[in-house]
PDB file of C-alpha atoms in Angstrom:
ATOM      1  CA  UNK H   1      20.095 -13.092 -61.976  1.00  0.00           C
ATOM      2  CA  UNK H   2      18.551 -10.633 -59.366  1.00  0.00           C
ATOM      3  CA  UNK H   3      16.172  -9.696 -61.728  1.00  0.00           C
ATOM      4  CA  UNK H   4      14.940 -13.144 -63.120  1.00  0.00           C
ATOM      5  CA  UNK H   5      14.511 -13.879 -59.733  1.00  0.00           C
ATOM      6  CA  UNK H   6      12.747 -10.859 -58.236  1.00  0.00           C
ATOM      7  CA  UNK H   7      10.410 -11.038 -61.165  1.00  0.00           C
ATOM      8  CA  UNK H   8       9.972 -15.350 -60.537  1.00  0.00           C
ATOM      9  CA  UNK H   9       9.215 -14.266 -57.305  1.00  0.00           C
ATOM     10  CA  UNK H  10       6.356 -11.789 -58.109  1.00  0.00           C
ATOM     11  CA  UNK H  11       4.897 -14.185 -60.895  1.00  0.00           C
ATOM     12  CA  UNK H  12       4.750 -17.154 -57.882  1.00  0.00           C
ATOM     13  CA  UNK H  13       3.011 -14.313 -55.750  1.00  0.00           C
ATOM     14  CA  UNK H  14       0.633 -12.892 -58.513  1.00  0.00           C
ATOM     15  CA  UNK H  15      -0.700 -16.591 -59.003  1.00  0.00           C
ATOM     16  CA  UNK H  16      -0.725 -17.931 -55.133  1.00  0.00           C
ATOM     17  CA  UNK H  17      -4.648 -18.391 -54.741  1.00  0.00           C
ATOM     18  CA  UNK H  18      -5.561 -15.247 -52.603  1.00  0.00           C
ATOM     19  CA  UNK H  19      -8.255 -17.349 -50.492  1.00  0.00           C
ATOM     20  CA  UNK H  20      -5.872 -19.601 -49.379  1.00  0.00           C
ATOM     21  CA  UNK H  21      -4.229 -19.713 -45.663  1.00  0.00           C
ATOM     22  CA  UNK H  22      -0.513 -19.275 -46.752  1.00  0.00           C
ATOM     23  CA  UNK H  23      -1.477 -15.782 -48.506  1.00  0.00           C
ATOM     24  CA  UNK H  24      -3.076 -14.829 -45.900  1.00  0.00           C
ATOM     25  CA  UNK H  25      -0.461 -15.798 -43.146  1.00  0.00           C
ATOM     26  CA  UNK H  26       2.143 -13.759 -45.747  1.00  0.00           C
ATOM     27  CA  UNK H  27       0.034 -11.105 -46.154  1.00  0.00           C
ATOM     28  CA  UNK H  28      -0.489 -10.491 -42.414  1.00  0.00           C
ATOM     29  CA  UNK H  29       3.389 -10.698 -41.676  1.00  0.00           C
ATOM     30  CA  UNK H  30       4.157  -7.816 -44.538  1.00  0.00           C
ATOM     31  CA  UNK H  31       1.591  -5.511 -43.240  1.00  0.00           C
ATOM     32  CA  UNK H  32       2.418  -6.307 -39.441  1.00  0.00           C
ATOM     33  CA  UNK H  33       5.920  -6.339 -39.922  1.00  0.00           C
ATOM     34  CA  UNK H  34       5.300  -2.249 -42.351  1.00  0.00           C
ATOM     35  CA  UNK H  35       2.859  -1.016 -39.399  1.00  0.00           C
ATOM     36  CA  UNK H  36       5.821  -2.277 -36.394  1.00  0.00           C
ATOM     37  CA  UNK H  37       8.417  -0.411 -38.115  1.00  0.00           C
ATOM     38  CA  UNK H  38       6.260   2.827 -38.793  1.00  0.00           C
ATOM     39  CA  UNK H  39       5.209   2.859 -35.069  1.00  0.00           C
ATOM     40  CA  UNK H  40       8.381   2.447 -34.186  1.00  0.00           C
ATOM     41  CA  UNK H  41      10.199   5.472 -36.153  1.00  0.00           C
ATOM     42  CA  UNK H  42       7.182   7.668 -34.807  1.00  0.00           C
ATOM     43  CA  UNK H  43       7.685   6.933 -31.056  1.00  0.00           C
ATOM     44  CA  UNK H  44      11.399   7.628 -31.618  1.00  0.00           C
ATOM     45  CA  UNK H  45      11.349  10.376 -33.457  1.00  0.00           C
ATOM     46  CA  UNK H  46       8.664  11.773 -31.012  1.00  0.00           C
ATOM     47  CA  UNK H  47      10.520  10.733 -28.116  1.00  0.00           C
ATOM     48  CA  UNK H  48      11.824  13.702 -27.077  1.00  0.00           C
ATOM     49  CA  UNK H  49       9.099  15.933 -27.395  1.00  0.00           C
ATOM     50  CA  UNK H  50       7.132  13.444 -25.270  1.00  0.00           C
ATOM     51  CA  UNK H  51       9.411  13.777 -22.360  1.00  0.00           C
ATOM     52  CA  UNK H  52      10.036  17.457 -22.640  1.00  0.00           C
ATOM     53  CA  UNK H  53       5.907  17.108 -22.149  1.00  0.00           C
ATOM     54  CA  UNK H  54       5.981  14.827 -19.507  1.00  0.00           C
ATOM     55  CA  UNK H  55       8.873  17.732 -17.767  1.00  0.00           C
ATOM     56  CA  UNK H  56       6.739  20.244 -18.230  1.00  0.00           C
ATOM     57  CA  UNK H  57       3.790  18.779 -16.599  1.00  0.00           C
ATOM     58  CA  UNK H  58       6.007  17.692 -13.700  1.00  0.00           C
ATOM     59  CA  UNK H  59       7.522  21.318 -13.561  1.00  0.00           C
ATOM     60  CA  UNK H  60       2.861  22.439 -13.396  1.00  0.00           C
ATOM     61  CA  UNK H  61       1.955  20.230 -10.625  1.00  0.00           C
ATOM     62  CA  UNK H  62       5.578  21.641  -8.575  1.00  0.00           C
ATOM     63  CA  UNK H  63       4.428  24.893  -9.156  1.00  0.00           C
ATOM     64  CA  UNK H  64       0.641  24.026  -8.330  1.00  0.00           C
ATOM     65  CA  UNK H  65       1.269  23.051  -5.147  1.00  0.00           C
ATOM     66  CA  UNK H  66       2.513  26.477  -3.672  1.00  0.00           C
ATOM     67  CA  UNK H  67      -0.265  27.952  -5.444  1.00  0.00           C
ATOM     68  CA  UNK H  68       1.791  29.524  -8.439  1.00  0.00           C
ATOM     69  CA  UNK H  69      -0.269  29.263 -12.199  1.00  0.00           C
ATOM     70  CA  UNK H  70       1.711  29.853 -15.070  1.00  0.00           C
ATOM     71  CA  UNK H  71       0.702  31.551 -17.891  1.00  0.00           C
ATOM     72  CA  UNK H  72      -0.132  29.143 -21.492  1.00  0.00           C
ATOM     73  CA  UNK H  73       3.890  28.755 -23.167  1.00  0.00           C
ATOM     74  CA  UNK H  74       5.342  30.046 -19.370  1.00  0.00           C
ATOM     75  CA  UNK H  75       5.563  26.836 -17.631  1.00  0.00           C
ATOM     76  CA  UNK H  76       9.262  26.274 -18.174  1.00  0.00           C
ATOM     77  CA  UNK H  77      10.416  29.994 -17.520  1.00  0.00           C
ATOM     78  CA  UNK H  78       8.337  30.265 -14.520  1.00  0.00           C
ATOM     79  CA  UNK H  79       9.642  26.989 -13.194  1.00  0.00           C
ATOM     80  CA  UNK H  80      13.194  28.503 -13.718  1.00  0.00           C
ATOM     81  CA  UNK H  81      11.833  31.552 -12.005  1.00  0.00           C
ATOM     82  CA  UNK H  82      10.368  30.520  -8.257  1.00  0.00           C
ATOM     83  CA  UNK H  83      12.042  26.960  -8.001  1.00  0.00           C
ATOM     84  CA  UNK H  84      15.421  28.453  -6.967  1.00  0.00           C
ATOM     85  CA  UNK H  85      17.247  25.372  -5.538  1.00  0.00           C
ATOM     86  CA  UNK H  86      16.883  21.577  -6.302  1.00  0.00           C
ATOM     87  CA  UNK H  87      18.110  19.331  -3.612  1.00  0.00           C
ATOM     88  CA  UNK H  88      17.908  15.560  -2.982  1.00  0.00           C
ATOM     89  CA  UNK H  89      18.561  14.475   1.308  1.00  0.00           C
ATOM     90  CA  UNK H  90      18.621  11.558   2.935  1.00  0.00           C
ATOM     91  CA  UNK H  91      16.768  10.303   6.197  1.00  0.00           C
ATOM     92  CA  UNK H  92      19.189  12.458   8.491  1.00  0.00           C
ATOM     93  CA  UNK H  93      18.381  15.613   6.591  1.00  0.00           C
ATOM     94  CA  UNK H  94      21.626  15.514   4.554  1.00  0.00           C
ATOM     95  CA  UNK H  95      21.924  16.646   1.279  1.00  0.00           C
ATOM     96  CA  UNK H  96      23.292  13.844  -0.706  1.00  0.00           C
ATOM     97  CA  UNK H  97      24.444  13.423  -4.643  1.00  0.00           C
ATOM     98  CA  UNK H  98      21.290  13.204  -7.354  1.00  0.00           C
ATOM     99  CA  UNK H  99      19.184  15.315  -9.201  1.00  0.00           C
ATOM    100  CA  UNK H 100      16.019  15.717  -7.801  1.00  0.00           C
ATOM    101  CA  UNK H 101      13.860  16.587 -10.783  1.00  0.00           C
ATOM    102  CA  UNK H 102      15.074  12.995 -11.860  1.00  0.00           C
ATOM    103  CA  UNK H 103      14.419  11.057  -8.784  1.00  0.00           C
ATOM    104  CA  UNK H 104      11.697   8.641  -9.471  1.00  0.00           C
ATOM    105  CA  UNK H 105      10.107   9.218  -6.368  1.00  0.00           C
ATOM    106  CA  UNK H 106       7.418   6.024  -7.490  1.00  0.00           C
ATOM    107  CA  UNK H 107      10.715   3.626  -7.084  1.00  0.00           C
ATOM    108  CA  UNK H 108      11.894   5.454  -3.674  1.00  0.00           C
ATOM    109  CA  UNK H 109       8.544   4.970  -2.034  1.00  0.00           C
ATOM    110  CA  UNK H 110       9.139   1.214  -2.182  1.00  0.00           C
ATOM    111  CA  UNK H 111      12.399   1.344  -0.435  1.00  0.00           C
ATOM    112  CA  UNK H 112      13.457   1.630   3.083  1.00  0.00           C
ATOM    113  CA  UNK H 113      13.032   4.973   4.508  1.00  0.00           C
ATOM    114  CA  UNK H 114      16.828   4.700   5.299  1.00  0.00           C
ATOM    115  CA  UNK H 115      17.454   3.621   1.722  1.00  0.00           C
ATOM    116  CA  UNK H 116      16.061   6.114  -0.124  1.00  0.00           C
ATOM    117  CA  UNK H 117      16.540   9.906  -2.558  1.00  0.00           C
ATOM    118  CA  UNK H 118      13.971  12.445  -0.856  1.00  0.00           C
ATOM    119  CA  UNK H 119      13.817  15.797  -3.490  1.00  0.00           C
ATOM    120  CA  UNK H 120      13.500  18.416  -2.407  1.00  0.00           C
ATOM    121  CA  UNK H 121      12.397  22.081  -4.292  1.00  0.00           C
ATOM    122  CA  UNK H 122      13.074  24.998  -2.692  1.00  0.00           C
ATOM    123  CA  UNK H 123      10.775  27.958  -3.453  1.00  0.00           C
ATOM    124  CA  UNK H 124      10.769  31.861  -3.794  1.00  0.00           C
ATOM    125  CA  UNK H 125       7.625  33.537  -4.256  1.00  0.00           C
ATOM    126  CA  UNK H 126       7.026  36.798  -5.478  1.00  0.00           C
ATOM    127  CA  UNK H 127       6.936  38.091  -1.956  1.00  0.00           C
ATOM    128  CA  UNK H 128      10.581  36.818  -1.252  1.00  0.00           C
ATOM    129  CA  UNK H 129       9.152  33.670   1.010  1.00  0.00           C
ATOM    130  CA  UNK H 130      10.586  30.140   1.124  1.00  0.00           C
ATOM    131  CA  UNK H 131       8.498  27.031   0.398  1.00  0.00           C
ATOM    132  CA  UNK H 132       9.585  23.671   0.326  1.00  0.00           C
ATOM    133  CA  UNK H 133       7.915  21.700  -1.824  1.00  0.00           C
ATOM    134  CA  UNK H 134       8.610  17.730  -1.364  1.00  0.00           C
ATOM    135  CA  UNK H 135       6.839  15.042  -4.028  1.00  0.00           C
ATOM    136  CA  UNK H 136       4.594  11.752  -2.723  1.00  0.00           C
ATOM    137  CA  UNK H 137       3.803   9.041  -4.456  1.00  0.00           C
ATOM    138  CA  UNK H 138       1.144   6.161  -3.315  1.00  0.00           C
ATOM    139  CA  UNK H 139      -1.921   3.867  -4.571  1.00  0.00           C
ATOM    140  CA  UNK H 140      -5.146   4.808  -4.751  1.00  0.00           C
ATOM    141  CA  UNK H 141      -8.446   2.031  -5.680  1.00  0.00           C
ATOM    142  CA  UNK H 142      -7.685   1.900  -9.199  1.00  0.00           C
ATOM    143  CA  UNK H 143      -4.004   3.059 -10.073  1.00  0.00           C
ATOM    144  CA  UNK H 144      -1.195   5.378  -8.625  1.00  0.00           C
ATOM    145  CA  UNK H 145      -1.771   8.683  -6.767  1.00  0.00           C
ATOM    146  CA  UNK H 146       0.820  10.906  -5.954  1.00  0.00           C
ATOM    147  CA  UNK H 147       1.547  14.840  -5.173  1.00  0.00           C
ATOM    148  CA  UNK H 148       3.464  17.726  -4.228  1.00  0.00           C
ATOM    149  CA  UNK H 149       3.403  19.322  -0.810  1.00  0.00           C
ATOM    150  CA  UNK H 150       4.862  22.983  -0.110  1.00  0.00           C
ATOM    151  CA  UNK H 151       5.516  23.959   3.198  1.00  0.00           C
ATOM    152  CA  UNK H 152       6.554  27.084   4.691  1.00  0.00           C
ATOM    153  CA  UNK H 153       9.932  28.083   6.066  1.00  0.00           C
ATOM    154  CA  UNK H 154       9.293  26.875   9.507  1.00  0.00           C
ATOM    155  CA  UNK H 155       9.446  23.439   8.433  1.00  0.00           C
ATOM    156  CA  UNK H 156       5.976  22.801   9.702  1.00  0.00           C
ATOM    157  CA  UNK H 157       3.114  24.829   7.974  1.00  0.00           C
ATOM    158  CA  UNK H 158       1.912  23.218   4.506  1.00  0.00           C
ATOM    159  CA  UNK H 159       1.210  26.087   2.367  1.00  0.00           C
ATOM    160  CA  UNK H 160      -0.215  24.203  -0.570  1.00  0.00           C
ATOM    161  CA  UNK H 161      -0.810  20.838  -1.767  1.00  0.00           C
ATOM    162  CA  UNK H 162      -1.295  19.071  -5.189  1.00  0.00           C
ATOM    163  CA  UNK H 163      -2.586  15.555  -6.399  1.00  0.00           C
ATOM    164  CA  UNK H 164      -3.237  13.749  -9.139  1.00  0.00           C
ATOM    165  CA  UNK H 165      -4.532  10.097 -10.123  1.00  0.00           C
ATOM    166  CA  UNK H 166      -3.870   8.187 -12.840  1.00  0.00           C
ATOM    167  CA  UNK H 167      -7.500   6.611 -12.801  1.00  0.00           C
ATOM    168  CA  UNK H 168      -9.775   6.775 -10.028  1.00  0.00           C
ATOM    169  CA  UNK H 169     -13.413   6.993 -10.657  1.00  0.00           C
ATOM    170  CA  UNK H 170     -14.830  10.391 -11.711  1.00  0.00           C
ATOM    171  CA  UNK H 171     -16.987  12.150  -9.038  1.00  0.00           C
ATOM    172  CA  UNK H 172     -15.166  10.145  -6.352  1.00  0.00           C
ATOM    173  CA  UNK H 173     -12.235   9.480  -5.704  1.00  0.00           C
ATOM    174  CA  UNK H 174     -10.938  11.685  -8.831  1.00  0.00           C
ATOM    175  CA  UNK H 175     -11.852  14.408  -6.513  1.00  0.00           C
ATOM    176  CA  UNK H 176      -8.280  14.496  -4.908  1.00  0.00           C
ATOM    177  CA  UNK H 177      -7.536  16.511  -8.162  1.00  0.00           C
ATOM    178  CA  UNK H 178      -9.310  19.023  -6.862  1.00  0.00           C
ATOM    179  CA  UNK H 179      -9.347  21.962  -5.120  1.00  0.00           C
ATOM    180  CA  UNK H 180     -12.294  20.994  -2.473  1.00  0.00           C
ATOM    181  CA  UNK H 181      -9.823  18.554  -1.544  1.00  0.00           C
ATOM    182  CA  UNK H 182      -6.382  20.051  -1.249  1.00  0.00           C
ATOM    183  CA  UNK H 183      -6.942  23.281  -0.131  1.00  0.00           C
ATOM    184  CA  UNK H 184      -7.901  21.410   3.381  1.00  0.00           C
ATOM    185  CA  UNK H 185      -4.436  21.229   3.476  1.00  0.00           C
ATOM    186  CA  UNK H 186      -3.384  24.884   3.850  1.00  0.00           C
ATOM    187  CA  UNK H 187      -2.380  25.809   7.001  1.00  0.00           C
ATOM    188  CA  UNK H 188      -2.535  22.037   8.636  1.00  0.00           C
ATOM    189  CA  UNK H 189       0.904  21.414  10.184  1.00  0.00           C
ATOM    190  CA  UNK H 190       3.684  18.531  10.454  1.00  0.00           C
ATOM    191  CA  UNK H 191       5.794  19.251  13.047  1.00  0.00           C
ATOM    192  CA  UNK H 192       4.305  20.041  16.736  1.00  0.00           C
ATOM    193  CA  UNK H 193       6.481  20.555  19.968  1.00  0.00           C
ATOM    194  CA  UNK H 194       9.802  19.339  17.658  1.00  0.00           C
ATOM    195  CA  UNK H 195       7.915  16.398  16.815  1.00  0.00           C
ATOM    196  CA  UNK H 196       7.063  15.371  13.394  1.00  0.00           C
ATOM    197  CA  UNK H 197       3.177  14.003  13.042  1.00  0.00           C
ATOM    198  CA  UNK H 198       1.806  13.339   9.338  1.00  0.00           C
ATOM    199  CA  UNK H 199      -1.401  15.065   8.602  1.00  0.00           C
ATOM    200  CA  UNK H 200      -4.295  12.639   8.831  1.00  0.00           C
ATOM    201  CA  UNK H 201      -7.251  12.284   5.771  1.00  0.00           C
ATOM    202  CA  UNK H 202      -9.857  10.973   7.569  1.00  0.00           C
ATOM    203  CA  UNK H 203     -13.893  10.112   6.882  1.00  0.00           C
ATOM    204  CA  UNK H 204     -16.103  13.436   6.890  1.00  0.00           C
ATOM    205  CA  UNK H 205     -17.502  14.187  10.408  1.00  0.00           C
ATOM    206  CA  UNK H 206     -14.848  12.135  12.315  1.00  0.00           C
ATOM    207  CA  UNK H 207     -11.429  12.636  13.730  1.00  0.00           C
ATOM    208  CA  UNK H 208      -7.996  10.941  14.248  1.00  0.00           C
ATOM    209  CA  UNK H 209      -7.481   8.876  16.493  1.00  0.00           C
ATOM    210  CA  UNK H 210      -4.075  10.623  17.185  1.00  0.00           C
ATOM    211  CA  UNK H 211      -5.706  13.881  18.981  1.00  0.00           C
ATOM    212  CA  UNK H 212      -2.312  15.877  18.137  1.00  0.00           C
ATOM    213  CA  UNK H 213      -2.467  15.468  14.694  1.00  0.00           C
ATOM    214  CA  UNK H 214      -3.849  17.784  12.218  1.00  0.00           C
ATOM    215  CA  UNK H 215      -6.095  16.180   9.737  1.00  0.00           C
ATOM    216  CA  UNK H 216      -8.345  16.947   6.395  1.00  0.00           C
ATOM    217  CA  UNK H 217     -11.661  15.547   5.563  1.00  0.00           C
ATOM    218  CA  UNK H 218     -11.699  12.643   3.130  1.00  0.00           C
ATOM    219  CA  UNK H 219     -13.386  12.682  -0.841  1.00  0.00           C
ATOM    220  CA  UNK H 220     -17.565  11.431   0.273  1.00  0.00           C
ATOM    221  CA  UNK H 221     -17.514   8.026  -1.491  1.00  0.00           C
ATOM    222  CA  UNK H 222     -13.804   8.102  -2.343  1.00  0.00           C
ATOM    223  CA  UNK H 223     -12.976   6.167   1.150  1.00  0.00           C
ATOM    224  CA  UNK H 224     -10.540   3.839  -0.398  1.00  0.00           C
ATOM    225  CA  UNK H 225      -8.346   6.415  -2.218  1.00  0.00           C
ATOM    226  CA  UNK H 226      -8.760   8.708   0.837  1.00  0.00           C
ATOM    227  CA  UNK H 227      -7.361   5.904   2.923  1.00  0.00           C
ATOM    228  CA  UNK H 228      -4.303   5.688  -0.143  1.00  0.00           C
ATOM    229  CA  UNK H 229      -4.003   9.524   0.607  1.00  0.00           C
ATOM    230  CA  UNK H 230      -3.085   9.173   4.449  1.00  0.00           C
ATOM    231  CA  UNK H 231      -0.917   6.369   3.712  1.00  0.00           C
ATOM    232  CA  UNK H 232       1.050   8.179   0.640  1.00  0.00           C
ATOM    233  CA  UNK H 233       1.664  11.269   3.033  1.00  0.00           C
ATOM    234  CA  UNK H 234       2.748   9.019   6.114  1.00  0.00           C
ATOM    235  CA  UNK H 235       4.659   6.598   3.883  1.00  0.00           C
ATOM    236  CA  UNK H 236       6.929   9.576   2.017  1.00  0.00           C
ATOM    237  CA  UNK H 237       6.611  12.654   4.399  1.00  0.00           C
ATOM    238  CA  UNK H 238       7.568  10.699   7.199  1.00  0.00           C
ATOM    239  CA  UNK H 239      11.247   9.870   5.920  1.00  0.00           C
ATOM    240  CA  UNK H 240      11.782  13.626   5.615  1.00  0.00           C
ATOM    241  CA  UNK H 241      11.615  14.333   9.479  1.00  0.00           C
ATOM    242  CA  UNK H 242      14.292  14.845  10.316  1.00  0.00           C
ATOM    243  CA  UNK H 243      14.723  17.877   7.228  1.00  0.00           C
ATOM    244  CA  UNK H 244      11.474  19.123   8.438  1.00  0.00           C
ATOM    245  CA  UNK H 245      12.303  19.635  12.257  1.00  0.00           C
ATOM    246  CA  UNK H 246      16.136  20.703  11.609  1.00  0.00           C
ATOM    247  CA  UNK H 247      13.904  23.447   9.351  1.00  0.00           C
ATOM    248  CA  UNK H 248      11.699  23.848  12.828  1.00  0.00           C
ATOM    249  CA  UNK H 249      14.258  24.015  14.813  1.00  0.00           C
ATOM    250  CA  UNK H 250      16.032  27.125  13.006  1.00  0.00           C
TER     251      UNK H 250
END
């Protein structure tokens, strides 16, 4: 009976009238419905390899920011090499539970300072120093921004600094993804006298209006994502304070 019908069935189909709307209607809910499933097997099955790329990236841009460039194929092993301690604090400078490659340090930002999972990488480079590198996240003109920040032993001294965007404008404020830009950063500090003051990005040819703070120059033309800059390092350095100056303080 199966087959009498399966074969009725392609007979009615064989002699629908191909210019009408029903046929096309069908015909557009088969090849929808064979495309959907198709994508959807490929994005699983390349699920994992996806993420394992999205790690490794991460694991680049924590390594970029105290100025360490793997070699092509040697992000992973380097990453296992010089980060030497993953810890995740709270406001007080306590380390609390969580894995802090897995912190989703765009959701934290949102939070209350006094709510929130602040990761923390330690460091060791080749010379046997201690960084620690600590992410940021913020919003730029078009889209998210966000970073990595090592800074040396004393709690104070940023040794390095990485950004990225996910799509400012090219020649502007895309320009945070470079060098120019974030080796200002080297040497600035965020602690002063036991007090913790957030570097300042600021418009080329001017100065904070906080005369203790240390502060960068700002992208030419990139004002707005500058601006997003400042606020991103004041928004998610500031909650790590008191980490920072117990690091001082020692």
């Amino acid at each position: 009976m199966s087959t009498v019908a399966s074969t009725v069935s392609k007979l009615k189909w064989n002699k629908m009238n191909k210019q009408s709307n029903t046929y096309t209607i069908i015909y557009i809910v088969i090849l929808a419905a064979v495309v959907g499933a198709a994508l959807a097997f490929t994005s699983l099955s390349l699920r994992d390899k996806q993420q394992a790329n999205a790690d490794m990236d991460k694991m680049r841009q924590i390594l970029a920011s105290a100025r360490i460039v793997p070699a092509s194929g040697e992000i992973v092993s380097d990453f296992e090499k010089y980060i030497v301690g993953k810890t995740v604090v709270n406001t007080a400078g306590e380390a609390v539970d969580g894995d802090a490659f897995s912190v989703d340090v765009a959701a934290q930002s949102k939070l209350k300072a006094s709510e929130r999972k602040l990761p923390v990488f330690e460091c060791r480079l080749d010379d046997g120093s201690l960084k620690y590198i600590l992410p940021v996240y913020g919003a730029g003109l078009w889209g998210p921004i966000w970073g990595y920040v090592a800074v040396d032993a004393d709690g104070s001294t940023i040794y390095g600094a990485y950004f990225a965007h996910q799509g400012e404008t090219p020649g502007l404020g895309a320009e945070i993804e470079k060098p120019a830009f974030s080796d200002q950063f080297e040497g600035k500090h965020l602690v002063k006298g036991g007090e913790f003051i957030p570097v300042t990005v600021v418009k080329a040819g001017q100065k904070p209006e906080d005369a203790s703070a240390d502060y960068v120059d700002g992208v030419s033309g990139g004002t707005i994502t500058s601006k997003g800059v400042g606020s991103m390092l004041d928004n998610c350095l500031s909650p790590y304070r008191a980490f920072l100056v117990n690091l001082s303080n020692k």
